[in-house]
PDB file of C-alpha atoms in Angstrom:
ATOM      1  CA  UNK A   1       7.686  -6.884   5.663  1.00  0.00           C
ATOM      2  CA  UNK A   2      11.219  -7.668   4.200  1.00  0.00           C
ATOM      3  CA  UNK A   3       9.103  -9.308   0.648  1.00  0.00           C
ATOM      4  CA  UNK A   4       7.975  -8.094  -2.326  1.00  0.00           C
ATOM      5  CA  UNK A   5       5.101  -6.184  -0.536  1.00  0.00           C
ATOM      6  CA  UNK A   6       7.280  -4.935   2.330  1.00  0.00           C
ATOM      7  CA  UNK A   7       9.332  -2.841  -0.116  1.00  0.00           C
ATOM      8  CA  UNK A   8       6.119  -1.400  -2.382  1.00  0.00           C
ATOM      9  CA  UNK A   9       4.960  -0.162   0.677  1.00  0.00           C
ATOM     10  CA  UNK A  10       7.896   1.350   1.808  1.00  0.00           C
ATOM     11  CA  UNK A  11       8.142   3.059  -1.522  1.00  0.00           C
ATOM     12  CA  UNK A  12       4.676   3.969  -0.927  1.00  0.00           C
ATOM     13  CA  UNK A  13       4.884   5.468   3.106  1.00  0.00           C
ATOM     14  CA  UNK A  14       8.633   7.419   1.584  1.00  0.00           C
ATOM     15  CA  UNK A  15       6.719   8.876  -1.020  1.00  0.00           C
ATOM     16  CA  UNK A  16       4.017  10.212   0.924  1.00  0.00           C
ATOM     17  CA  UNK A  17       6.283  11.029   3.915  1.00  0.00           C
ATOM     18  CA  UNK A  18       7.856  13.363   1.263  1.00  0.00           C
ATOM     19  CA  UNK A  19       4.510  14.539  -0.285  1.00  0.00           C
ATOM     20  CA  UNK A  20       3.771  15.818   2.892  1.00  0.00           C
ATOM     21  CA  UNK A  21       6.938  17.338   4.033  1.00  0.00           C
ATOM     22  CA  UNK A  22       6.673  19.339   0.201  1.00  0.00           C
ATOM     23  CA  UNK A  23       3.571  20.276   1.058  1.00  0.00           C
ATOM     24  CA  UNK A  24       3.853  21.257   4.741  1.00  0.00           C
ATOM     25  CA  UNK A  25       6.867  23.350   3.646  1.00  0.00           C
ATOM     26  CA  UNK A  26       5.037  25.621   1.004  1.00  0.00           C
ATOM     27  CA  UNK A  27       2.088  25.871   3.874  1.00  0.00           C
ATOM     28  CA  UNK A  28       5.049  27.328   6.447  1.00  0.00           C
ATOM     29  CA  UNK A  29       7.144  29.089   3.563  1.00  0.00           C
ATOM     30  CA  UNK A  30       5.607  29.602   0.364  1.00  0.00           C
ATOM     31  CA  UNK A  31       4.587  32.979   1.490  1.00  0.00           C
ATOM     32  CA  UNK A  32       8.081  34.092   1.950  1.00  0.00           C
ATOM     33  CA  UNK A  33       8.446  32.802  -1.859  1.00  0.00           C
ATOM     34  CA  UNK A  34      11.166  30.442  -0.743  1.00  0.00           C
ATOM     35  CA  UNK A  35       9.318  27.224  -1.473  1.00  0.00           C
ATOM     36  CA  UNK A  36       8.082  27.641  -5.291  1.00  0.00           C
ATOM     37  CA  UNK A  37       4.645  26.833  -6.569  1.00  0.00           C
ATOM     38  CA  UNK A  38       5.288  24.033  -8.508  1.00  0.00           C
ATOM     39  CA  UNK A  39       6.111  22.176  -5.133  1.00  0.00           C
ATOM     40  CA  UNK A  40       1.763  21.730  -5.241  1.00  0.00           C
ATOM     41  CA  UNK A  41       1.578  20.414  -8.575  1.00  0.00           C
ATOM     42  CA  UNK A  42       4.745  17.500  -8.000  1.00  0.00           C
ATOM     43  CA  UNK A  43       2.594  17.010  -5.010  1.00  0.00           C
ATOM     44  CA  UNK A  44      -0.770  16.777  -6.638  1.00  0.00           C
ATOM     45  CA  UNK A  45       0.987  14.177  -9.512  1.00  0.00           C
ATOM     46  CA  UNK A  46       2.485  12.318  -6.610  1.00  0.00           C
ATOM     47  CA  UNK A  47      -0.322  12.032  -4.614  1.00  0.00           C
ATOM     48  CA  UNK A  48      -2.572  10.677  -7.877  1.00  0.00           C
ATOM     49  CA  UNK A  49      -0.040   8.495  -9.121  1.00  0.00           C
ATOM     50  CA  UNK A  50       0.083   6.937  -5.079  1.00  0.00           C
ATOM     51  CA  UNK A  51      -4.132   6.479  -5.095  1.00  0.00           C
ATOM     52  CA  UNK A  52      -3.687   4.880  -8.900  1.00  0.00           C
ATOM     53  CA  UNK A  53      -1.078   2.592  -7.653  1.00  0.00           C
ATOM     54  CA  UNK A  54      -3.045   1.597  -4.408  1.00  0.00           C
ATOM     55  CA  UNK A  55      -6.342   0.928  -6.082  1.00  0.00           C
ATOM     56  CA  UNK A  56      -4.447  -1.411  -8.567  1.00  0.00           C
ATOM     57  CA  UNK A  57      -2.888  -3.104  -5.989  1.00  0.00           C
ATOM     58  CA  UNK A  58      -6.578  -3.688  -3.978  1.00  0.00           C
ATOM     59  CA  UNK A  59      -8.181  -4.753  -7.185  1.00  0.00           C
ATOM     60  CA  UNK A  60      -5.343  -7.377  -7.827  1.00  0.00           C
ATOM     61  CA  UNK A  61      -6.159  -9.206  -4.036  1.00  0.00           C
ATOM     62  CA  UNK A  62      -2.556 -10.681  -4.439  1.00  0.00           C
ATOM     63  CA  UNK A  63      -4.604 -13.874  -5.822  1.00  0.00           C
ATOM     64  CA  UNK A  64      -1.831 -15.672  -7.210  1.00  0.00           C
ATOM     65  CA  UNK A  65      -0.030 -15.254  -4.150  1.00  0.00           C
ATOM     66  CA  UNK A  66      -2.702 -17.229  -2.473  1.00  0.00           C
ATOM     67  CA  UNK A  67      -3.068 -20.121  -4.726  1.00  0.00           C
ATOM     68  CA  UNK A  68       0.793 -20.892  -5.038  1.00  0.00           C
ATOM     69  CA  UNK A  69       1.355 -20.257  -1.075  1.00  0.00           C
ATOM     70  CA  UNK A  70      -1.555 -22.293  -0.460  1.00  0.00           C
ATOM     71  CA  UNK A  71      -3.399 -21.811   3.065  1.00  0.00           C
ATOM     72  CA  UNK A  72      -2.475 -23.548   6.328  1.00  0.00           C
ATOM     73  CA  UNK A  73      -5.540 -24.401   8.392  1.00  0.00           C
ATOM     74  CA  UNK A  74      -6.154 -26.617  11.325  1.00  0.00           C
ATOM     75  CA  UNK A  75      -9.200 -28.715  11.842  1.00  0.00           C
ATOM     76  CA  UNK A  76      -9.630 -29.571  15.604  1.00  0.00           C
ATOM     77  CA  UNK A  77     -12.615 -31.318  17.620  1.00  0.00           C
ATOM     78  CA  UNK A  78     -13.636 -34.098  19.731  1.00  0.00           C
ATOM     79  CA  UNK A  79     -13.786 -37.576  18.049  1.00  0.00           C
ATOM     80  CA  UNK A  80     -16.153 -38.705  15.538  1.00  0.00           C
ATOM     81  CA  UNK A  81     -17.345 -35.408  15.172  1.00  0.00           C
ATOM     82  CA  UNK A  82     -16.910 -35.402  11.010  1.00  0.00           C
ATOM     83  CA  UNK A  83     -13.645 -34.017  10.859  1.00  0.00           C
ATOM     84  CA  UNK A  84     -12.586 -36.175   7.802  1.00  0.00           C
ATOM     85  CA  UNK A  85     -15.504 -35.767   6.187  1.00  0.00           C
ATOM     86  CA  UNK A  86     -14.855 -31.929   5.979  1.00  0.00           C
ATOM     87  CA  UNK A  87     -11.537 -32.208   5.282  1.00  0.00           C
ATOM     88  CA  UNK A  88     -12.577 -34.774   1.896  1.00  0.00           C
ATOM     89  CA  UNK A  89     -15.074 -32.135   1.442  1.00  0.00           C
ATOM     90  CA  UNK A  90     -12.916 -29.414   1.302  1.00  0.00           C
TER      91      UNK A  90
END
């Protein structure tokens, strides 16, 4: 988690840790008036902006990623067993 994705979702779990703390302190104070209302909307724009960023990130599968990293796989069996033959069909 120290790459590229490690820090997007630390950006991601800080700005929801904060969502929440904005939003949990208007639920305990707003009626005393010392949280303001506008605390909801920054959290409703946060919150949106969070889901828009996530659903971009699921549709993009990190493809690229794959193909340049390749994949490490083992192939393992008894003798004569047609391991070659599915590693040259792979």
């Amino acid at each position: 988690m120290e790459g590229e994705l490690g820090r997007l979702y630390q950006r991601w779990s800080h700005a929801l840790t904060q969502a929440l703390a904005h939003l949990e302190a208007y639920i305990d104070f707003g009626e005393d008036e010392q949280v303001e209302e506008e605390v909801l909307g920054r959290v409703s724009v946060t919150v949106r902006e969070l889901e828009r960023e996530v659903r971009a990130h699921l549709r993009d599968g990190r493809r690229g990623e794959l193909l340049r990293g390749g994949v490490r796989a083992v192939i393992v069996g008894p003798p004569n067993v047609g391991k070659s033959s599915l590693l040259n069909l792979l």
